Amino acid sequence: MLIIEYCEILETNKKYIIANQLLKSGTSIGAHIHEAQNAESRADFIHKLKIAAKELEETKYWVTLCERSKQYENPAVLKEPFNELALILYKILSSSYKSK
């Protein structure tokens, strides 16, 4: 929910392009993780989590742009949750590869 709230702040400040990109990539992470829970196979599970990881990296990129720009609201509230999610996601992926 934090990503949605932050993107709404950006939209209020008329930062539509970044808000749109960030909202798409940020919400896509959860959608792919959710989809992976019903994967048809281990390979499908890994594939969906890898897509989530790519979306996470894209989201971190947009957050970094906002963080470094003086015209954007500080996204500090997003940093820790995304870092924690990254640790969890990469651990699951690592474990999934090892158990093949």
PDB file of N, CA and C in Angstrom:
ATOM      1  N   MET A   1       0.807  -1.198   0.000  1.00  0.00           N
ATOM      2  CA  MET A   1       0.000   0.000   0.000  1.00  0.00           C
ATOM      3  C   MET A   1       0.852   1.266   0.000  1.00  0.00           C
ATOM      4  N   LEU A   2       2.063   1.156   0.543  1.00  0.00           N
ATOM      5  CA  LEU A   2       2.943   2.329   0.589  1.00  0.00           C
ATOM      6  C   LEU A   2       3.253   2.853  -0.808  1.00  0.00           C
ATOM      7  N   ILE A   3       3.435   1.938  -1.748  1.00  0.00           N
ATOM      8  CA  ILE A   3       3.775   2.358  -3.113  1.00  0.00           C
ATOM      9  C   ILE A   3       2.614   3.137  -3.730  1.00  0.00           C
ATOM     10  N   ILE A   4       1.403   2.699  -3.462  1.00  0.00           N
ATOM     11  CA  ILE A   4       0.227   3.389  -4.001  1.00  0.00           C
ATOM     12  C   ILE A   4       0.113   4.781  -3.382  1.00  0.00           C
ATOM     13  N   GLU A   5       0.289   4.860  -2.082  1.00  0.00           N
ATOM     14  CA  GLU A   5       0.211   6.151  -1.395  1.00  0.00           C
ATOM     15  C   GLU A   5       1.290   7.111  -1.890  1.00  0.00           C
ATOM     16  N   TYR A   6       2.496   6.597  -2.080  1.00  0.00           N
ATOM     17  CA  TYR A   6       3.582   7.450  -2.571  1.00  0.00           C
ATOM     18  C   TYR A   6       3.279   7.936  -3.999  1.00  0.00           C
ATOM     19  N   CYS A   7       2.777   7.050  -4.838  1.00  0.00           N
ATOM     20  CA  CYS A   7       2.439   7.436  -6.216  1.00  0.00           C
ATOM     21  C   CYS A   7       1.306   8.457  -6.245  1.00  0.00           C
ATOM     22  N   GLU A   8       0.386   8.369  -5.315  1.00  0.00           N
ATOM     23  CA  GLU A   8      -0.685   9.369  -5.228  1.00  0.00           C
ATOM     24  C   GLU A   8      -0.112  10.741  -4.860  1.00  0.00           C
ATOM     25  N   ILE A   9       0.890  10.746  -3.993  1.00  0.00           N
ATOM     26  CA  ILE A   9       1.569  12.011  -3.654  1.00  0.00           C
ATOM     27  C   ILE A   9       2.239  12.578  -4.899  1.00  0.00           C
ATOM     28  N   LEU A  10       2.914  11.717  -5.657  1.00  0.00           N
ATOM     29  CA  LEU A  10       3.562  12.182  -6.893  1.00  0.00           C
ATOM     30  C   LEU A  10       2.533  12.757  -7.863  1.00  0.00           C
ATOM     31  N   GLU A  11       1.413  12.090  -8.011  1.00  0.00           N
ATOM     32  CA  GLU A  11       0.366  12.584  -8.915  1.00  0.00           C
ATOM     33  C   GLU A  11      -0.188  13.922  -8.441  1.00  0.00           C
ATOM     34  N   THR A  12      -0.353  14.068  -7.138  1.00  0.00           N
ATOM     35  CA  THR A  12      -0.819  15.339  -6.586  1.00  0.00           C
ATOM     36  C   THR A  12       0.152  16.464  -6.943  1.00  0.00           C
ATOM     37  N   ASN A  13       1.451  16.111  -6.986  1.00  0.00           N
ATOM     38  CA  ASN A  13       2.493  17.077  -7.334  1.00  0.00           C
ATOM     39  C   ASN A  13       2.759  17.135  -8.845  1.00  0.00           C
ATOM     40  N   LYS A  14       1.862  16.525  -9.613  1.00  0.00           N
ATOM     41  CA  LYS A  14       1.919  16.532 -11.081  1.00  0.00           C
ATOM     42  C   LYS A  14       3.171  15.870 -11.639  1.00  0.00           C
ATOM     43  N   LYS A  15       3.636  14.834 -10.980  1.00  0.00           N
ATOM     44  CA  LYS A  15       4.771  14.030 -11.436  1.00  0.00           C
ATOM     45  C   LYS A  15       4.207  12.741 -12.039  1.00  0.00           C
ATOM     46  N   TYR A  16       3.384  12.898 -13.061  1.00  0.00           N
ATOM     47  CA  TYR A  16       2.589  11.800 -13.603  1.00  0.00           C
ATOM     48  C   TYR A  16       3.412  10.681 -14.229  1.00  0.00           C
ATOM     49  N   ILE A  17       4.440  11.009 -14.966  1.00  0.00           N
ATOM     50  CA  ILE A  17       5.195   9.983 -15.694  1.00  0.00           C
ATOM     51  C   ILE A  17       5.888   9.038 -14.730  1.00  0.00           C
ATOM     52  N   ILE A  18       6.616   9.585 -13.774  1.00  0.00           N
ATOM     53  CA  ILE A  18       7.312   8.751 -12.800  1.00  0.00           C
ATOM     54  C   ILE A  18       6.294   8.014 -11.927  1.00  0.00           C
ATOM     55  N   ALA A  19       5.228   8.692 -11.530  1.00  0.00           N
ATOM     56  CA  ALA A  19       4.196   8.052 -10.709  1.00  0.00           C
ATOM     57  C   ALA A  19       3.633   6.835 -11.433  1.00  0.00           C
ATOM     58  N   ASN A  20       3.373   6.962 -12.719  1.00  0.00           N
ATOM     59  CA  ASN A  20       2.817   5.868 -13.506  1.00  0.00           C
ATOM     60  C   ASN A  20       3.802   4.705 -13.598  1.00  0.00           C
ATOM     61  N   GLN A  21       5.058   5.007 -13.920  1.00  0.00           N
ATOM     62  CA  GLN A  21       6.076   3.961 -14.037  1.00  0.00           C
ATOM     63  C   GLN A  21       6.280   3.240 -12.708  1.00  0.00           C
ATOM     64  N   LEU A  22       6.371   4.008 -11.645  1.00  0.00           N
ATOM     65  CA  LEU A  22       6.600   3.455 -10.319  1.00  0.00           C
ATOM     66  C   LEU A  22       5.408   2.614  -9.860  1.00  0.00           C
ATOM     67  N   LEU A  23       4.212   3.086 -10.124  1.00  0.00           N
ATOM     68  CA  LEU A  23       3.015   2.336  -9.744  1.00  0.00           C
ATOM     69  C   LEU A  23       2.940   1.009 -10.492  1.00  0.00           C
ATOM     70  N   LYS A  24       3.240   1.032 -11.784  1.00  0.00           N
ATOM     71  CA  LYS A  24       3.196  -0.200 -12.577  1.00  0.00           C
ATOM     72  C   LYS A  24       4.208  -1.223 -12.080  1.00  0.00           C
ATOM     73  N   SER A  25       5.457  -0.805 -11.948  1.00  0.00           N
ATOM     74  CA  SER A  25       6.481  -1.765 -11.538  1.00  0.00           C
ATOM     75  C   SER A  25       6.308  -2.178 -10.082  1.00  0.00           C
ATOM     76  N   GLY A  26       5.960  -1.227  -9.224  1.00  0.00           N
ATOM     77  CA  GLY A  26       5.820  -1.522  -7.804  1.00  0.00           C
ATOM     78  C   GLY A  26       4.686  -2.471  -7.476  1.00  0.00           C
ATOM     79  N   THR A  27       3.573  -2.341  -8.165  1.00  0.00           N
ATOM     80  CA  THR A  27       2.449  -3.239  -7.904  1.00  0.00           C
ATOM     81  C   THR A  27       2.602  -4.566  -8.646  1.00  0.00           C
ATOM     82  N   SER A  28       3.390  -4.563  -9.699  1.00  0.00           N
ATOM     83  CA  SER A  28       3.628  -5.785 -10.456  1.00  0.00           C
ATOM     84  C   SER A  28       4.402  -6.824  -9.643  1.00  0.00           C
ATOM     85  N   ILE A  29       5.236  -6.362  -8.728  1.00  0.00           N
ATOM     86  CA  ILE A  29       6.018  -7.282  -7.896  1.00  0.00           C
ATOM     87  C   ILE A  29       5.077  -8.227  -7.152  1.00  0.00           C
ATOM     88  N   GLY A  30       4.146  -7.651  -6.436  1.00  0.00           N
ATOM     89  CA  GLY A  30       3.202  -8.454  -5.667  1.00  0.00           C
ATOM     90  C   GLY A  30       2.333  -9.337  -6.543  1.00  0.00           C
ATOM     91  N   ALA A  31       1.952  -8.828  -7.701  1.00  0.00           N
ATOM     92  CA  ALA A  31       1.117  -9.618  -8.605  1.00  0.00           C
ATOM     93  C   ALA A  31       1.855 -10.874  -9.067  1.00  0.00           C
ATOM     94  N   HIS A  32       3.131 -10.737  -9.389  1.00  0.00           N
ATOM     95  CA  HIS A  32       3.910 -11.899  -9.845  1.00  0.00           C
ATOM     96  C   HIS A  32       4.184 -12.873  -8.704  1.00  0.00           C
ATOM     97  N   ILE A  33       4.427 -12.361  -7.518  1.00  0.00           N
ATOM     98  CA  ILE A  33       4.616 -13.239  -6.359  1.00  0.00           C
ATOM     99  C   ILE A  33       3.322 -13.997  -6.076  1.00  0.00           C
ATOM    100  N   HIS A  34       2.227 -13.300  -6.132  1.00  0.00           N
ATOM    101  CA  HIS A  34       0.918 -13.924  -5.909  1.00  0.00           C
ATOM    102  C   HIS A  34       0.660 -15.000  -6.963  1.00  0.00           C
ATOM    103  N   GLU A  35       0.974 -14.697  -8.195  1.00  0.00           N
ATOM    104  CA  GLU A  35       0.789 -15.644  -9.290  1.00  0.00           C
ATOM    105  C   GLU A  35       1.686 -16.867  -9.117  1.00  0.00           C
ATOM    106  N   ALA A  36       2.901 -16.670  -8.602  1.00  0.00           N
ATOM    107  CA  ALA A  36       3.835 -17.780  -8.394  1.00  0.00           C
ATOM    108  C   ALA A  36       3.295 -18.798  -7.402  1.00  0.00           C
ATOM    109  N   GLN A  37       2.449 -18.358  -6.494  1.00  0.00           N
ATOM    110  CA  GLN A  37       1.886 -19.273  -5.493  1.00  0.00           C
ATOM    111  C   GLN A  37       1.005 -20.348  -6.118  1.00  0.00           C
ATOM    112  N   ASN A  38       0.561 -20.097  -7.331  1.00  0.00           N
ATOM    113  CA  ASN A  38      -0.255 -21.083  -8.044  1.00  0.00           C
ATOM    114  C   ASN A  38       0.439 -21.563  -9.308  1.00  0.00           C
ATOM    115  N   ALA A  39       1.753 -21.603  -9.268  1.00  0.00           N
ATOM    116  CA  ALA A  39       2.520 -22.020 -10.435  1.00  0.00           C
ATOM    117  C   ALA A  39       2.206 -23.472 -10.804  1.00  0.00           C
ATOM    118  N   GLU A  40       2.342 -23.761 -12.078  1.00  0.00           N
ATOM    119  CA  GLU A  40       2.042 -25.099 -12.575  1.00  0.00           C
ATOM    120  C   GLU A  40       3.196 -26.073 -12.373  1.00  0.00           C
ATOM    121  N   SER A  41       4.393 -25.539 -12.154  1.00  0.00           N
ATOM    122  CA  SER A  41       5.569 -26.383 -11.967  1.00  0.00           C
ATOM    123  C   SER A  41       6.632 -25.574 -11.223  1.00  0.00           C
ATOM    124  N   ARG A  42       7.702 -26.246 -10.818  1.00  0.00           N
ATOM    125  CA  ARG A  42       8.810 -25.545 -10.158  1.00  0.00           C
ATOM    126  C   ARG A  42       9.416 -24.512 -11.122  1.00  0.00           C
ATOM    127  N   ALA A  43       9.564 -24.894 -12.383  1.00  0.00           N
ATOM    128  CA  ALA A  43      10.122 -23.969 -13.374  1.00  0.00           C
ATOM    129  C   ALA A  43       9.232 -22.734 -13.531  1.00  0.00           C
ATOM    130  N   ASP A  44       7.938 -22.947 -13.538  1.00  0.00           N
ATOM    131  CA  ASP A  44       6.981 -21.841 -13.644  1.00  0.00           C
ATOM    132  C   ASP A  44       7.072 -20.946 -12.405  1.00  0.00           C
ATOM    133  N   PHE A  45       7.187 -21.567 -11.226  1.00  0.00           N
ATOM    134  CA  PHE A  45       7.333 -20.834  -9.968  1.00  0.00           C
ATOM    135  C   PHE A  45       8.572 -19.943 -10.014  1.00  0.00           C
ATOM    136  N   ILE A  46       9.691 -20.522 -10.410  1.00  0.00           N
ATOM    137  CA  ILE A  46      10.944 -19.769 -10.496  1.00  0.00           C
ATOM    138  C   ILE A  46      10.826 -18.648 -11.517  1.00  0.00           C
ATOM    139  N   HIS A  47      10.232 -18.944 -12.652  1.00  0.00           N
ATOM    140  CA  HIS A  47      10.072 -17.934 -13.705  1.00  0.00           C
ATOM    141  C   HIS A  47       9.267 -16.735 -13.211  1.00  0.00           C
ATOM    142  N   LYS A  48       8.169 -16.999 -12.532  1.00  0.00           N
ATOM    143  CA  LYS A  48       7.330 -15.906 -12.036  1.00  0.00           C
ATOM    144  C   LYS A  48       8.052 -15.087 -10.962  1.00  0.00           C
ATOM    145  N   LEU A  49       8.812 -15.759 -10.109  1.00  0.00           N
ATOM    146  CA  LEU A  49       9.575 -15.023  -9.095  1.00  0.00           C
ATOM    147  C   LEU A  49      10.714 -14.227  -9.714  1.00  0.00           C
ATOM    148  N   LYS A  50      11.297 -14.739 -10.795  1.00  0.00           N
ATOM    149  CA  LYS A  50      12.338 -13.975 -11.482  1.00  0.00           C
ATOM    150  C   LYS A  50      11.757 -12.716 -12.114  1.00  0.00           C
ATOM    151  N   ILE A  51      10.558 -12.797 -12.625  1.00  0.00           N
ATOM    152  CA  ILE A  51       9.896 -11.608 -13.167  1.00  0.00           C
ATOM    153  C   ILE A  51       9.636 -10.614 -12.033  1.00  0.00           C
ATOM    154  N   ALA A  52       9.195 -11.117 -10.879  1.00  0.00           N
ATOM    155  CA  ALA A  52       8.978 -10.250  -9.713  1.00  0.00           C
ATOM    156  C   ALA A  52      10.287  -9.561  -9.325  1.00  0.00           C
ATOM    157  N   ALA A  53      11.393 -10.297  -9.376  1.00  0.00           N
ATOM    158  CA  ALA A  53      12.701  -9.725  -9.042  1.00  0.00           C
ATOM    159  C   ALA A  53      13.098  -8.628 -10.039  1.00  0.00           C
ATOM    160  N   LYS A  54      12.801  -8.845 -11.311  1.00  0.00           N
ATOM    161  CA  LYS A  54      13.081  -7.812 -12.325  1.00  0.00           C
ATOM    162  C   LYS A  54      12.249  -6.554 -12.052  1.00  0.00           C
ATOM    163  N   GLU A  55      10.994  -6.746 -11.719  1.00  0.00           N
ATOM    164  CA  GLU A  55      10.122  -5.612 -11.409  1.00  0.00           C
ATOM    165  C   GLU A  55      10.610  -4.889 -10.152  1.00  0.00           C
ATOM    166  N   LEU A  56      11.109  -5.643  -9.203  1.00  0.00           N
ATOM    167  CA  LEU A  56      11.657  -5.053  -7.990  1.00  0.00           C
ATOM    168  C   LEU A  56      12.859  -4.163  -8.318  1.00  0.00           C
ATOM    169  N   GLU A  57      13.728  -4.654  -9.176  1.00  0.00           N
ATOM    170  CA  GLU A  57      14.895  -3.858  -9.565  1.00  0.00           C
ATOM    171  C   GLU A  57      14.480  -2.600 -10.318  1.00  0.00           C
ATOM    172  N   GLU A  58      13.477  -2.720 -11.178  1.00  0.00           N
ATOM    173  CA  GLU A  58      12.974  -1.533 -11.879  1.00  0.00           C
ATOM    174  C   GLU A  58      12.390  -0.528 -10.889  1.00  0.00           C
ATOM    175  N   THR A  59      11.644  -1.032  -9.929  1.00  0.00           N
ATOM    176  CA  THR A  59      11.043  -0.166  -8.918  1.00  0.00           C
ATOM    177  C   THR A  59      12.119   0.554  -8.115  1.00  0.00           C
ATOM    178  N   LYS A  60      13.166  -0.165  -7.747  1.00  0.00           N
ATOM    179  CA  LYS A  60      14.270   0.449  -7.002  1.00  0.00           C
ATOM    180  C   LYS A  60      14.920   1.555  -7.835  1.00  0.00           C
ATOM    181  N   TYR A  61      14.979   1.371  -9.146  1.00  0.00           N
ATOM    182  CA  TYR A  61      15.520   2.398 -10.039  1.00  0.00           C
ATOM    183  C   TYR A  61      14.677   3.677  -9.976  1.00  0.00           C
ATOM    184  N   TRP A  62      13.347   3.534 -10.096  1.00  0.00           N
ATOM    185  CA  TRP A  62      12.461   4.705 -10.056  1.00  0.00           C
ATOM    186  C   TRP A  62      12.524   5.387  -8.699  1.00  0.00           C
ATOM    187  N   VAL A  63      12.612   4.601  -7.631  1.00  0.00           N
ATOM    188  CA  VAL A  63      12.725   5.166  -6.284  1.00  0.00           C
ATOM    189  C   VAL A  63      14.031   5.956  -6.153  1.00  0.00           C
ATOM    190  N   THR A  64      15.096   5.410  -6.701  1.00  0.00           N
ATOM    191  CA  THR A  64      16.395   6.111  -6.661  1.00  0.00           C
ATOM    192  C   THR A  64      16.325   7.435  -7.409  1.00  0.00           C
ATOM    193  N   LEU A  65      15.658   7.457  -8.555  1.00  0.00           N
ATOM    194  CA  LEU A  65      15.496   8.715  -9.300  1.00  0.00           C
ATOM    195  C   LEU A  65      14.754   9.743  -8.455  1.00  0.00           C
ATOM    196  N   CYS A  66      13.685   9.313  -7.812  1.00  0.00           N
ATOM    197  CA  CYS A  66      12.917  10.232  -6.958  1.00  0.00           C
ATOM    198  C   CYS A  66      13.762  10.721  -5.788  1.00  0.00           C
ATOM    199  N   GLU A  67      14.521   9.818  -5.234  1.00  0.00           N
ATOM    200  CA  GLU A  67      15.358  10.139  -4.079  1.00  0.00           C
ATOM    201  C   GLU A  67      16.424  11.190  -4.435  1.00  0.00           C
ATOM    202  N   ARG A  68      16.951  11.106  -5.632  1.00  0.00           N
ATOM    203  CA  ARG A  68      18.036  11.999  -6.045  1.00  0.00           C
ATOM    204  C   ARG A  68      17.559  13.317  -6.639  1.00  0.00           C
ATOM    205  N   SER A  69      16.274  13.418  -6.895  1.00  0.00           N
ATOM    206  CA  SER A  69      15.727  14.637  -7.486  1.00  0.00           C
ATOM    207  C   SER A  69      15.165  15.546  -6.397  1.00  0.00           C
ATOM    208  N   LYS A  70      15.514  16.796  -6.472  1.00  0.00           N
ATOM    209  CA  LYS A  70      15.028  17.768  -5.488  1.00  0.00           C
ATOM    210  C   LYS A  70      13.561  18.113  -5.688  1.00  0.00           C
ATOM    211  N   GLN A  71      13.032  17.845  -6.873  1.00  0.00           N
ATOM    212  CA  GLN A  71      11.638  18.186  -7.163  1.00  0.00           C
ATOM    213  C   GLN A  71      10.653  17.087  -6.781  1.00  0.00           C
ATOM    214  N   TYR A  72      11.156  15.986  -6.234  1.00  0.00           N
ATOM    215  CA  TYR A  72      10.283  14.866  -5.902  1.00  0.00           C
ATOM    216  C   TYR A  72      10.218  14.646  -4.403  1.00  0.00           C
ATOM    217  N   GLU A  73       9.056  14.213  -3.952  1.00  0.00           N
ATOM    218  CA  GLU A  73       8.853  13.847  -2.553  1.00  0.00           C
ATOM    219  C   GLU A  73       9.847  12.746  -2.179  1.00  0.00           C
ATOM    220  N   ASN A  74      10.434  12.845  -1.005  1.00  0.00           N
ATOM    221  CA  ASN A  74      11.410  11.863  -0.554  1.00  0.00           C
ATOM    222  C   ASN A  74      10.754  10.485  -0.390  1.00  0.00           C
ATOM    223  N   PRO A  75      11.272   9.460  -1.074  1.00  0.00           N
ATOM    224  CA  PRO A  75      10.668   8.128  -0.991  1.00  0.00           C
ATOM    225  C   PRO A  75      11.272   7.254   0.112  1.00  0.00           C
ATOM    226  N   ALA A  76      11.844   7.863   1.140  1.00  0.00           N
ATOM    227  CA  ALA A  76      12.527   7.104   2.193  1.00  0.00           C
ATOM    228  C   ALA A  76      11.640   6.014   2.794  1.00  0.00           C
ATOM    229  N   VAL A  77      10.354   6.264   2.871  1.00  0.00           N
ATOM    230  CA  VAL A  77       9.423   5.297   3.455  1.00  0.00           C
ATOM    231  C   VAL A  77       9.392   3.982   2.655  1.00  0.00           C
ATOM    232  N   LEU A  78       9.794   4.039   1.382  1.00  0.00           N
ATOM    233  CA  LEU A  78       9.758   2.852   0.530  1.00  0.00           C
ATOM    234  C   LEU A  78      11.029   2.023   0.599  1.00  0.00           C
ATOM    235  N   LYS A  79      12.131   2.628   0.991  1.00  0.00           N
ATOM    236  CA  LYS A  79      13.434   1.969   0.907  1.00  0.00           C
ATOM    237  C   LYS A  79      13.506   0.681   1.724  1.00  0.00           C
ATOM    238  N   GLU A  80      13.170   0.744   2.994  1.00  0.00           N
ATOM    239  CA  GLU A  80      13.296  -0.438   3.857  1.00  0.00           C
ATOM    240  C   GLU A  80      12.374  -1.581   3.422  1.00  0.00           C
ATOM    241  N   PRO A  81      11.092  -1.315   3.157  1.00  0.00           N
ATOM    242  CA  PRO A  81      10.234  -2.430   2.713  1.00  0.00           C
ATOM    243  C   PRO A  81      10.732  -3.101   1.430  1.00  0.00           C
ATOM    244  N   PHE A  82      11.245  -2.313   0.480  1.00  0.00           N
ATOM    245  CA  PHE A  82      11.738  -2.913  -0.758  1.00  0.00           C
ATOM    246  C   PHE A  82      13.031  -3.682  -0.528  1.00  0.00           C
ATOM    247  N   ASN A  83      13.882  -3.190   0.357  1.00  0.00           N
ATOM    248  CA  ASN A  83      15.104  -3.929   0.678  1.00  0.00           C
ATOM    249  C   ASN A  83      14.782  -5.249   1.364  1.00  0.00           C
ATOM    250  N   GLU A  84      13.820  -5.225   2.283  1.00  0.00           N
ATOM    251  CA  GLU A  84      13.402  -6.457   2.957  1.00  0.00           C
ATOM    252  C   GLU A  84      12.780  -7.440   1.962  1.00  0.00           C
ATOM    253  N   LEU A  85      11.944  -6.929   1.082  1.00  0.00           N
ATOM    254  CA  LEU A  85      11.323  -7.777   0.070  1.00  0.00           C
ATOM    255  C   LEU A  85      12.376  -8.396  -0.831  1.00  0.00           C
ATOM    256  N   ALA A  86      13.379  -7.617  -1.196  1.00  0.00           N
ATOM    257  CA  ALA A  86      14.457  -8.132  -2.046  1.00  0.00           C
ATOM    258  C   ALA A  86      15.177  -9.287  -1.358  1.00  0.00           C
ATOM    259  N   LEU A  87      15.490  -9.135  -0.085  1.00  0.00           N
ATOM    260  CA  LEU A  87      16.167 -10.212   0.652  1.00  0.00           C
ATOM    261  C   LEU A  87      15.332 -11.486   0.663  1.00  0.00           C
ATOM    262  N   ILE A  88      14.053 -11.340   0.911  1.00  0.00           N
ATOM    263  CA  ILE A  88      13.153 -12.503   0.951  1.00  0.00           C
ATOM    264  C   ILE A  88      13.048 -13.146  -0.421  1.00  0.00           C
ATOM    265  N   LEU A  89      12.822 -12.327  -1.429  1.00  0.00           N
ATOM    266  CA  LEU A  89      12.641 -12.832  -2.790  1.00  0.00           C
ATOM    267  C   LEU A  89      13.888 -13.548  -3.291  1.00  0.00           C
ATOM    268  N   TYR A  90      15.053 -12.958  -3.080  1.00  0.00           N
ATOM    269  CA  TYR A  90      16.294 -13.583  -3.550  1.00  0.00           C
ATOM    270  C   TYR A  90      16.620 -14.847  -2.760  1.00  0.00           C
ATOM    271  N   LYS A  91      16.227 -14.900  -1.497  1.00  0.00           N
ATOM    272  CA  LYS A  91      16.424 -16.116  -0.692  1.00  0.00           C
ATOM    273  C   LYS A  91      15.532 -17.236  -1.214  1.00  0.00           C
ATOM    274  N   ILE A  92      14.290 -16.925  -1.521  1.00  0.00           N
ATOM    275  CA  ILE A  92      13.386 -17.933  -2.072  1.00  0.00           C
ATOM    276  C   ILE A  92      13.911 -18.444  -3.403  1.00  0.00           C
ATOM    277  N   LEU A  93      14.357 -17.537  -4.248  1.00  0.00           N
ATOM    278  CA  LEU A  93      14.908 -17.954  -5.545  1.00  0.00           C
ATOM    279  C   LEU A  93      16.134 -18.831  -5.364  1.00  0.00           C
ATOM    280  N   SER A  94      17.014 -18.423  -4.474  1.00  0.00           N
ATOM    281  CA  SER A  94      18.230 -19.207  -4.208  1.00  0.00           C
ATOM    282  C   SER A  94      17.882 -20.603  -3.718  1.00  0.00           C
ATOM    283  N   SER A  95      16.940 -20.690  -2.799  1.00  0.00           N
ATOM    284  CA  SER A  95      16.515 -21.986  -2.261  1.00  0.00           C
ATOM    285  C   SER A  95      15.843 -22.830  -3.337  1.00  0.00           C
ATOM    286  N   SER A  96      15.109 -22.198  -4.221  1.00  0.00           N
ATOM    287  CA  SER A  96      14.408 -22.918  -5.288  1.00  0.00           C
ATOM    288  C   SER A  96      15.379 -23.543  -6.263  1.00  0.00           C
ATOM    289  N   TYR A  97      16.468 -22.859  -6.544  1.00  0.00           N
ATOM    290  CA  TYR A  97      17.487 -23.401  -7.446  1.00  0.00           C
ATOM    291  C   TYR A  97      18.215 -24.576  -6.796  1.00  0.00           C
ATOM    292  N   LYS A  98      18.471 -24.474  -5.509  1.00  0.00           N
ATOM    293  CA  LYS A  98      19.221 -25.508  -4.792  1.00  0.00           C
ATOM    294  C   LYS A  98      18.423 -26.798  -4.657  1.00  0.00           C
ATOM    295  N   SER A  99      17.120 -26.680  -4.593  1.00  0.00           N
ATOM    296  CA  SER A  99      16.298 -27.877  -4.357  1.00  0.00           C
ATOM    297  C   SER A  99      15.869 -28.576  -5.645  1.00  0.00           C
ATOM    298  N   LYS A 100      16.458 -28.203  -6.750  1.00  0.00           N
ATOM    299  CA  LYS A 100      16.103 -28.851  -8.031  1.00  0.00           C
ATOM    300  C   LYS A 100      16.541 -30.287  -8.063  1.00  0.00           C
TER     301      LYS A 100
END
